[in-house]
Short mmCIF file of C-alpha atoms and ligand atoms in Angstrom, two decimals:
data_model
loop_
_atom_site.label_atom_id
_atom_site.label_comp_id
_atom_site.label_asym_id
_atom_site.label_seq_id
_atom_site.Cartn_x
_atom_site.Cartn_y
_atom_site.Cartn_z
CA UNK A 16 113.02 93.26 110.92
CA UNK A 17 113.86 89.50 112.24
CA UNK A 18 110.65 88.15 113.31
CA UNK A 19 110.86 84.61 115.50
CA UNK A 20 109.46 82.00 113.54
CA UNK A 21 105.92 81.33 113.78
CA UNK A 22 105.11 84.71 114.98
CA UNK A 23 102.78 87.69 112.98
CA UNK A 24 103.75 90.61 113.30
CA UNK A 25 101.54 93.01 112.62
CA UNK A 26 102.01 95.67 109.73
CA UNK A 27 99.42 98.44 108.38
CA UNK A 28 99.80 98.99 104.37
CA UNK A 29 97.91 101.78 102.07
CA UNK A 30 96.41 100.65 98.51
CA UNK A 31 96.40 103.35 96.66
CA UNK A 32 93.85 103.46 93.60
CA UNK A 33 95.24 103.87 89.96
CA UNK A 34 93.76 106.53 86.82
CA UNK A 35 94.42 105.48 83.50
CA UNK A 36 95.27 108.63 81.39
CA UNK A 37 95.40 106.46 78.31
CA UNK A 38 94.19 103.02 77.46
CA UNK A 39 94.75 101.64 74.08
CA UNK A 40 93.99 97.83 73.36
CA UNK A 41 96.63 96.23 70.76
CA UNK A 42 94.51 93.39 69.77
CA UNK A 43 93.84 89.49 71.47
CA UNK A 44 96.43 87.19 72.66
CA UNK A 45 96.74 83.54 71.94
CA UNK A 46 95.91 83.32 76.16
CA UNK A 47 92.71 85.18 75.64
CA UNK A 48 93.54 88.43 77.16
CA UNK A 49 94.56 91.35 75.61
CA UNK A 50 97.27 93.08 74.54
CA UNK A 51 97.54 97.00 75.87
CA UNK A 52 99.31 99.95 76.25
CA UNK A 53 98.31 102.12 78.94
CA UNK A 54 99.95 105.46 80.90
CA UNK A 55 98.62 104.49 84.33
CA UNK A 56 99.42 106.42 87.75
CA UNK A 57 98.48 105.96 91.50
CA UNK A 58 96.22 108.72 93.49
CA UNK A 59 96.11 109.47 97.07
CA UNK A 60 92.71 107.69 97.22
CA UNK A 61 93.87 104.28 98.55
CA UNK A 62 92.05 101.33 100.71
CA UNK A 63 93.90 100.80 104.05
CA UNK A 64 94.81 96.94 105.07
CA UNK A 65 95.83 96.07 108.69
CA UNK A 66 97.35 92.72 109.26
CA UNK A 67 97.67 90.92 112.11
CA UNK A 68 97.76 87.43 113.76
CA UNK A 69 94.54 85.34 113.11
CA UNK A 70 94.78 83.16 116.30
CA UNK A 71 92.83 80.42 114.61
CA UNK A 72 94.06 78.13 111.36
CA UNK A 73 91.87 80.28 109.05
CA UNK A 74 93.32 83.72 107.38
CA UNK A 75 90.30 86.21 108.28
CA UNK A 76 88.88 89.51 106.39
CA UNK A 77 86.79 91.92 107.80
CA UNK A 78 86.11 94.77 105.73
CA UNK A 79 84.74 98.70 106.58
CA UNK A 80 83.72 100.95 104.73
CA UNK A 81 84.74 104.84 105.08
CA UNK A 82 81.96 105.71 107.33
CA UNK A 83 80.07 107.49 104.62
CA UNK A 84 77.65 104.61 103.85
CA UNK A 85 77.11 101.14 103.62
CA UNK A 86 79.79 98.87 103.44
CA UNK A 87 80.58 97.78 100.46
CA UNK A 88 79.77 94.62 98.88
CA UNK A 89 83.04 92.62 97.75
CA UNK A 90 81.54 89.28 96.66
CA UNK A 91 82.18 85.90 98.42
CA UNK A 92 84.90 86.32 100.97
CA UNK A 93 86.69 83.33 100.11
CA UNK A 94 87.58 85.21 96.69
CA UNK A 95 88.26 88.19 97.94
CA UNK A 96 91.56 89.39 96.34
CA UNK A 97 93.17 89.91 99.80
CA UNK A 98 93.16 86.24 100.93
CA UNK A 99 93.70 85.06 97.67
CA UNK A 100 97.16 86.91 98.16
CA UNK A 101 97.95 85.83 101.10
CA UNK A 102 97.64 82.47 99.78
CA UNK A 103 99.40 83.21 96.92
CA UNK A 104 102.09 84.26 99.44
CA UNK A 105 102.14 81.58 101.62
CA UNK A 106 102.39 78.78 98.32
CA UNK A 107 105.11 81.12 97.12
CA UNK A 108 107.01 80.31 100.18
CA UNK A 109 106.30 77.09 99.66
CA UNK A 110 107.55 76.12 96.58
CA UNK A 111 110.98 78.18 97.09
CA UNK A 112 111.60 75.07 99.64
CA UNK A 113 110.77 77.84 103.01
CA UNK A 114 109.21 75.46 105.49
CA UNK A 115 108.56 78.10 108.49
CA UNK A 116 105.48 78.08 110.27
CA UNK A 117 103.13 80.84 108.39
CA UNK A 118 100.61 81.14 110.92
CA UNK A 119 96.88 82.55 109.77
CA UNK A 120 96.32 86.47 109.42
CA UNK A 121 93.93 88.47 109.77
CA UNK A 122 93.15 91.63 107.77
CA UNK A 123 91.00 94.30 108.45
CA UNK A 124 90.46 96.21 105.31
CA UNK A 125 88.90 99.96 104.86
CA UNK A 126 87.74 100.32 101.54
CA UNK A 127 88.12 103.96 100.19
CA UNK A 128 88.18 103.11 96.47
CA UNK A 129 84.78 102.61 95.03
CA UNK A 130 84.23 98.73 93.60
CA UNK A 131 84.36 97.65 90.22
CA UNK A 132 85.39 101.04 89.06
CA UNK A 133 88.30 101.00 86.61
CA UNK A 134 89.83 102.47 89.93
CA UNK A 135 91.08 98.87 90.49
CA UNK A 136 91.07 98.88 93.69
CA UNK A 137 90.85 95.04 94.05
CA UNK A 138 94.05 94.39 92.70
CA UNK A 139 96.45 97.09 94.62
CA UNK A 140 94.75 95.80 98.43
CA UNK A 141 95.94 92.14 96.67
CA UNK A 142 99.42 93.76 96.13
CA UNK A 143 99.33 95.53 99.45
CA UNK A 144 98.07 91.78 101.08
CA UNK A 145 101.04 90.21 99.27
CA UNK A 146 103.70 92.51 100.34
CA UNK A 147 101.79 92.79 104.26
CA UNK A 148 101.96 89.17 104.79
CA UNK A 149 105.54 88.88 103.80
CA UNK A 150 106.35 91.38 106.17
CA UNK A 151 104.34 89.93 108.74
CA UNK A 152 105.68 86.59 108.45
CA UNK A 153 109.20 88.31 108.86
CA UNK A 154 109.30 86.48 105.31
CA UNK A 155 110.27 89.80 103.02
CA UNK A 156 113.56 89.14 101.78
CA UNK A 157 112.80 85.12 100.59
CA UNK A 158 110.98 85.79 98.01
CA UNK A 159 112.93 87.63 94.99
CA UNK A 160 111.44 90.55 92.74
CA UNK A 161 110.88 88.01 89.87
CA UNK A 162 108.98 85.77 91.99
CA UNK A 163 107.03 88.71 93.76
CA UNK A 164 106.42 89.99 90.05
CA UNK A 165 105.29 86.46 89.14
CA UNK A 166 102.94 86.38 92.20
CA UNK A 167 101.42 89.64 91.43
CA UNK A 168 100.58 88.86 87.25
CA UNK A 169 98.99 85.91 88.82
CA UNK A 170 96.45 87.73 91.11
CA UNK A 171 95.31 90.40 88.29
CA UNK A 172 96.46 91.94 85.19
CA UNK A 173 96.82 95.30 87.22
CA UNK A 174 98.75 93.73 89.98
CA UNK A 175 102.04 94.19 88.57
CA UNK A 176 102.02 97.75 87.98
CA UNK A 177 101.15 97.98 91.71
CA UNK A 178 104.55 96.87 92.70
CA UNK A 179 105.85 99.90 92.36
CA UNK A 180 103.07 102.33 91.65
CA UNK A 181 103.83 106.18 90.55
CA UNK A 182 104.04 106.62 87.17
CA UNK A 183 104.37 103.95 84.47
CA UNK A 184 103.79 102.56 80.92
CA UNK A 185 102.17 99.39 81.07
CA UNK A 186 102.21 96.89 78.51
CA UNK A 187 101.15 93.29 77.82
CA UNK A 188 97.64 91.98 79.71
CA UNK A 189 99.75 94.45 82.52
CA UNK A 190 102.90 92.65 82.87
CA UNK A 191 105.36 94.66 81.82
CA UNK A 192 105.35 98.12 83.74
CA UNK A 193 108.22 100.68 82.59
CA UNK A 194 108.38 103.20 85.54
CA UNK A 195 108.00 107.06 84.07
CA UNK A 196 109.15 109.91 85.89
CA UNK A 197 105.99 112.02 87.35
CA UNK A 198 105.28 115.27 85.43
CA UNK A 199 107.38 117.79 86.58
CA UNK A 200 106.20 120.66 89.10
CA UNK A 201 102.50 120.44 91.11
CA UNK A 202 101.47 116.70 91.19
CA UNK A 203 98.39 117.43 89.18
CA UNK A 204 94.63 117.28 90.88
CA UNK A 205 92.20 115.04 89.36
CA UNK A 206 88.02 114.93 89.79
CA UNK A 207 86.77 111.50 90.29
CA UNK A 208 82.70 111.04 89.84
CA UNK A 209 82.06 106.97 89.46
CA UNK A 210 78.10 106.97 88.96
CA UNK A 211 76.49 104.10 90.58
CA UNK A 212 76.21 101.93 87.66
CA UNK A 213 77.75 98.41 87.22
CA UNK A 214 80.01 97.88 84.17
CA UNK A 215 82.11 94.60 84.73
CA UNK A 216 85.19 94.95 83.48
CA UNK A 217 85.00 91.12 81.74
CA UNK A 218 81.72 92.47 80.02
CA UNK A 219 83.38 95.18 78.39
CA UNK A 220 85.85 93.45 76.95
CA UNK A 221 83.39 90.83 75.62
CA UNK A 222 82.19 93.77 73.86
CA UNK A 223 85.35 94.74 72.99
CA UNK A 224 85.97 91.41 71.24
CA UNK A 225 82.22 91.50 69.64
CA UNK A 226 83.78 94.22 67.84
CA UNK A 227 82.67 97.57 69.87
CA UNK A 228 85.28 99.58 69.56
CA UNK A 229 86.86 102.69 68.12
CA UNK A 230 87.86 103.21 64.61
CA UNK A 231 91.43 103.73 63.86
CA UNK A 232 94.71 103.79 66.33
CA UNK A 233 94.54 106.86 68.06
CA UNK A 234 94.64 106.38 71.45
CA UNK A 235 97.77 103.86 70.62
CA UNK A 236 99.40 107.14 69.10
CA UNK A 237 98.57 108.98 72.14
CA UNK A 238 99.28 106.50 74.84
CA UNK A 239 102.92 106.04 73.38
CA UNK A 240 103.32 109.87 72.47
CA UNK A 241 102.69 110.62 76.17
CA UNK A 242 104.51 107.79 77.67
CA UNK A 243 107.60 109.71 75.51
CA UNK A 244 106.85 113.26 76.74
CA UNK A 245 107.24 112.00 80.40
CA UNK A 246 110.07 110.47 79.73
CA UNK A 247 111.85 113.80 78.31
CA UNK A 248 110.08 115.70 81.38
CA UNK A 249 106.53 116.81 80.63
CA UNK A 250 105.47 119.68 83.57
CA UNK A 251 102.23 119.35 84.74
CA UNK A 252 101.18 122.29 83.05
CA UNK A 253 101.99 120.68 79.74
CA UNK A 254 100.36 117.47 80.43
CA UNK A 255 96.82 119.81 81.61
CA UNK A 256 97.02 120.75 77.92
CA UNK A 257 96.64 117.68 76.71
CA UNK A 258 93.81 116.73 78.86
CA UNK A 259 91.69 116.91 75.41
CA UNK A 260 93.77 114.04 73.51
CA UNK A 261 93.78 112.06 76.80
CA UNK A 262 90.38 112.14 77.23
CA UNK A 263 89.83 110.77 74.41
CA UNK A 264 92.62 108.16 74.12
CA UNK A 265 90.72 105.06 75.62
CA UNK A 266 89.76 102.87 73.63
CA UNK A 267 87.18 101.01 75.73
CA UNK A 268 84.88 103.98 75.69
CA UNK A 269 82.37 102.64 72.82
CA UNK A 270 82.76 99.07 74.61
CA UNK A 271 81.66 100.73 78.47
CA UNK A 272 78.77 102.86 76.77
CA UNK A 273 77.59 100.14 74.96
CA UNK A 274 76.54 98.45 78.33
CA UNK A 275 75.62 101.52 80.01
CA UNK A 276 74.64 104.22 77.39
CA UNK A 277 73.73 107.05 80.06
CA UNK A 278 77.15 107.70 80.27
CA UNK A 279 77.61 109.40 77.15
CA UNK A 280 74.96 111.99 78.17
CA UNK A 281 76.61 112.29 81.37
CA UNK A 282 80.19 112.67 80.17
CA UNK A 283 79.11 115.35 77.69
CA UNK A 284 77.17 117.41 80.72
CA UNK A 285 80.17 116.83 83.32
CA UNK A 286 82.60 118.09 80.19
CA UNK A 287 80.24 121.17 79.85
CA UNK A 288 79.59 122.08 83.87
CA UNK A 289 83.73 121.74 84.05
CA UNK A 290 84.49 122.95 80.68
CA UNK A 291 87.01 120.57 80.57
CA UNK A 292 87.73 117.63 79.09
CA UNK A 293 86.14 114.12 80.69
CA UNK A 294 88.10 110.81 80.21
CA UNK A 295 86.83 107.34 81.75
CA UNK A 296 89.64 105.25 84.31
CA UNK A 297 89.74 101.85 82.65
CA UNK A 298 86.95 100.23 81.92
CA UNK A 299 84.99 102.59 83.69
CA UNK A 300 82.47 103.91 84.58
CA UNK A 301 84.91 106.50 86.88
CA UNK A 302 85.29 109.59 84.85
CA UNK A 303 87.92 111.73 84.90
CA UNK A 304 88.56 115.37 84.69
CA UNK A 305 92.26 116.90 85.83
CA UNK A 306 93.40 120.05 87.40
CA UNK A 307 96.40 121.55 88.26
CA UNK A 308 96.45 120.78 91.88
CA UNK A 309 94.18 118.34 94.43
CA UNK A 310 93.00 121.89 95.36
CA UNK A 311 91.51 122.67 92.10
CA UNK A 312 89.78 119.33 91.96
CA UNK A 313 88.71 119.87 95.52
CA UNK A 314 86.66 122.99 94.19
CA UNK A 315 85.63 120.68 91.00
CA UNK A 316 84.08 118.16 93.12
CA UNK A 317 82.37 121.44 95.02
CA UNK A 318 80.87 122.52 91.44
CA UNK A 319 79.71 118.45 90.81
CA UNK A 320 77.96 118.00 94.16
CA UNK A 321 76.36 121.69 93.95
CA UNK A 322 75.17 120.61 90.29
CA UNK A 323 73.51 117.48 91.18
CA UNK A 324 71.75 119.19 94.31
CA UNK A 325 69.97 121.76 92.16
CA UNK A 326 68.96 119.31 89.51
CA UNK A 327 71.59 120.77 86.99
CA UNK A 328 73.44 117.58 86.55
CA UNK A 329 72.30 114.24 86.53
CA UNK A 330 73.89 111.15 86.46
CA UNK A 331 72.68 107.78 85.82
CA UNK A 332 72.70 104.82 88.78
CA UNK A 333 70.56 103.46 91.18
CA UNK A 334 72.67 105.43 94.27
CA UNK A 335 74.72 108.16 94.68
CA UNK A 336 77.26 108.70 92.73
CA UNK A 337 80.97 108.48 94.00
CA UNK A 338 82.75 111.63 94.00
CA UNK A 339 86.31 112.59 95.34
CA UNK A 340 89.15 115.01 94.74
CA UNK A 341 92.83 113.26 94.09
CA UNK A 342 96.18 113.92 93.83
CA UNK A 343 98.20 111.75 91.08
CA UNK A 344 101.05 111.18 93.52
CA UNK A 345 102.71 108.67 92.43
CA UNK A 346 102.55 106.81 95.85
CA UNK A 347 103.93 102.60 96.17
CA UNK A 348 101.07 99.94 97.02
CA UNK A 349 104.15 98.74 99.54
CA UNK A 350 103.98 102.19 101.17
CA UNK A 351 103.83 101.65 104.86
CA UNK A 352 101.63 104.26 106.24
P1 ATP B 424 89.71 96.05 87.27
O1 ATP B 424 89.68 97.06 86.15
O2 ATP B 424 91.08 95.56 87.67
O3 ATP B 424 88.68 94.95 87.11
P2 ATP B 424 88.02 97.61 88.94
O4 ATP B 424 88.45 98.89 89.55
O5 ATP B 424 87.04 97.72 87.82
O6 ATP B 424 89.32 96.85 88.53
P3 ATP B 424 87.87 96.29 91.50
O7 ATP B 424 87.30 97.27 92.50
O8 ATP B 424 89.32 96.05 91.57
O9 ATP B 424 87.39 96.68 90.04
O10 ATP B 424 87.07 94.91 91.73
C1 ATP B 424 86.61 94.09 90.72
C2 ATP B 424 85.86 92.90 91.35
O11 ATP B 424 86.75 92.14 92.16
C3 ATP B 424 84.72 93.33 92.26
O12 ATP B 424 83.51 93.19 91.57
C4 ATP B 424 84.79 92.40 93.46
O13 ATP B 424 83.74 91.49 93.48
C5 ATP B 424 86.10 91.64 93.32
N1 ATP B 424 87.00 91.83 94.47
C6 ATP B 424 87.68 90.88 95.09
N2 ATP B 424 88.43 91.39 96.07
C7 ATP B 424 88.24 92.70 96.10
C8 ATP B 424 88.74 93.76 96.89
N3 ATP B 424 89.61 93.56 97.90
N4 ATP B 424 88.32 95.01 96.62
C9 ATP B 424 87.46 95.22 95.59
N5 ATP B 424 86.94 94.26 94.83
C10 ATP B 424 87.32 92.99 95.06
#
């Protein structure tokens, strides 16, 4: 759409979440970060963005929560990952020589994915900012996939993959993203329970680098083994049987449980009320278990709530735990709703 210089139009985008099914660290850069390979796809949970004209010279946030409870606490607005995109948008435009007015925005952002929960959440609303304010700008088409790509690695390690969301295999600190097709048949259900703990994600890979971590290089083995099988056309029945080798393919585990060691207990009695296998999302501390269907994992999340009612489950935190039924969908961060 032509948009007349200067003017904001305004443009709704959905953030969906991302599960890692496998997470293998490769070892430390010379840059710091680390090297990993990781099957990664995008849920139907997603944060909502609506973007619109600021009428001021600041860009604005407000941000909701889901109506469920409080709203959630994001840190100093100033860093939120939103603006920081839309800065990163507007210097973009910038330095590619644009010189149109890029008048203030402001955002009004629902947040549906829990914080700081290997769900990152933070970096697809930064993707979904990026790719908003371009639109809104009427600015879409000046800035090229590289450079978009080279916006996005700079906002998080995560943002990349967000670009295009479904399926992928990511690589690098998350800069190279190979697109996979999506298992073949039902997109499959997935249980998410996030207890209310913290577990930074920069403190588990400081214990990752202490030397907390697995033996051996099995969830490498896995993580390329079922970024192959995709490839060739894995159904989603297929991939359910391999839940077991997934759930145990991440190799941050021993890193997350060192900071919060609750979670092994609770893993172990989430595996056993499911009988199922239990993976962890990233660096946690959202665990996993998958299903053949959103409707399945609609009735898990039934089972999980009815547990911790009756005192048959219990899971460590200082709140309520998070709990929600998904459906890995394979949906685009740019996705206009
Ligand atoms: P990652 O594994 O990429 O660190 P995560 O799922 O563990 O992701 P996020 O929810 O993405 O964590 O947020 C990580 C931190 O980023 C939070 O502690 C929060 O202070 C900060 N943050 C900045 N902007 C946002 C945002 N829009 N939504 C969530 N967190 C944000």
């Amino acid at each position: 759409m032509t948009v007349p210089l200067g003017r904001v139009t305004p443009v709704v985008r959905v953030a969906p979440a991302k599960l890692n099914l496998t997470l293998a660290v490769m070892g430390r850069r010379p840059d710091g970060f680390h090297a990993l390979h990781s099957v990664m796809a995008t849920l139907d949970l997603a944060d909502r963005l609506a973007m619109g004209p600021a009428f001021g010279p600041e860009d604005r946030l407000h941000v909701v929560g889901d109506g469920s409870g409080p709203v959630p606490d994001l840190g100093p607005v100033e860093d939120n990952l939103v603006l920081r995109a839309i800065r990163a948008a507007r210097q973009a435009l910038r330095a590619g020589g644009d010189d149109r007015p890029l008048p203030a925005l402001a955002v009004r952002l629902e947040k549906r994915i829990p914080v700081a929960a290997g769900l990152a959440g933070g970096s697809s609303d930064a993707v979904a900012a990026l790719d908003g304010a371009l639109e809104a700008w009427g600015a879409g088409d000046l800035l090229d996939p590289e450079a978009r790509a080279a916006v996005a690695g700079s906002l998080g390690s995560d943002c990349p993959f967000f670009l295009a969301g479904g399926w992928a295999a990511v690589e690098g600190r998350g800069e190279r993203v190979r697109p996979l097709p999506p298992p073949r048949g039902e997109a499959p259900g997935v249980l998410l329970v996030t207890p209310s703990v913290s577990v930074p994600t920069p403190a588990v890979f400081e214990r990752y680098a202490a030397g907390v971590r697995p033996a051996g290089g099995a969830a490498l083995a896995s993580s390329t083994h079922l970024a192959g099988e995709l490839q060739a056309g894995l159904s989603t029945a297929r991939l359910l049987e391999r839940a077991g080798v997934l759930a145990s393919a991440n190799d941050l585990v021993p890193a997350t449980v060192a900071l919060v060691p609750e979670l092994v207990a609770a893993r172990r009695a989430l595996a056993r009320l499911l009988e199922r296998p239990v993976g962890q999302s990233g660096s946690g501390p959202t665990l996993w278990a998958l299903s053949p269907s959103k409707a399945d994992a609609l009735g898990d999340a039934v089972i999980v709530r009815a547990a911790l009612a009756d005192g048959l489950l219990s899971l460590p935190g200082d709140g309520p735990p998070f709990i929600a039924a998904a459906a890995l969908v394979g949906g685009s961060a740019t996705a206009p709703s």
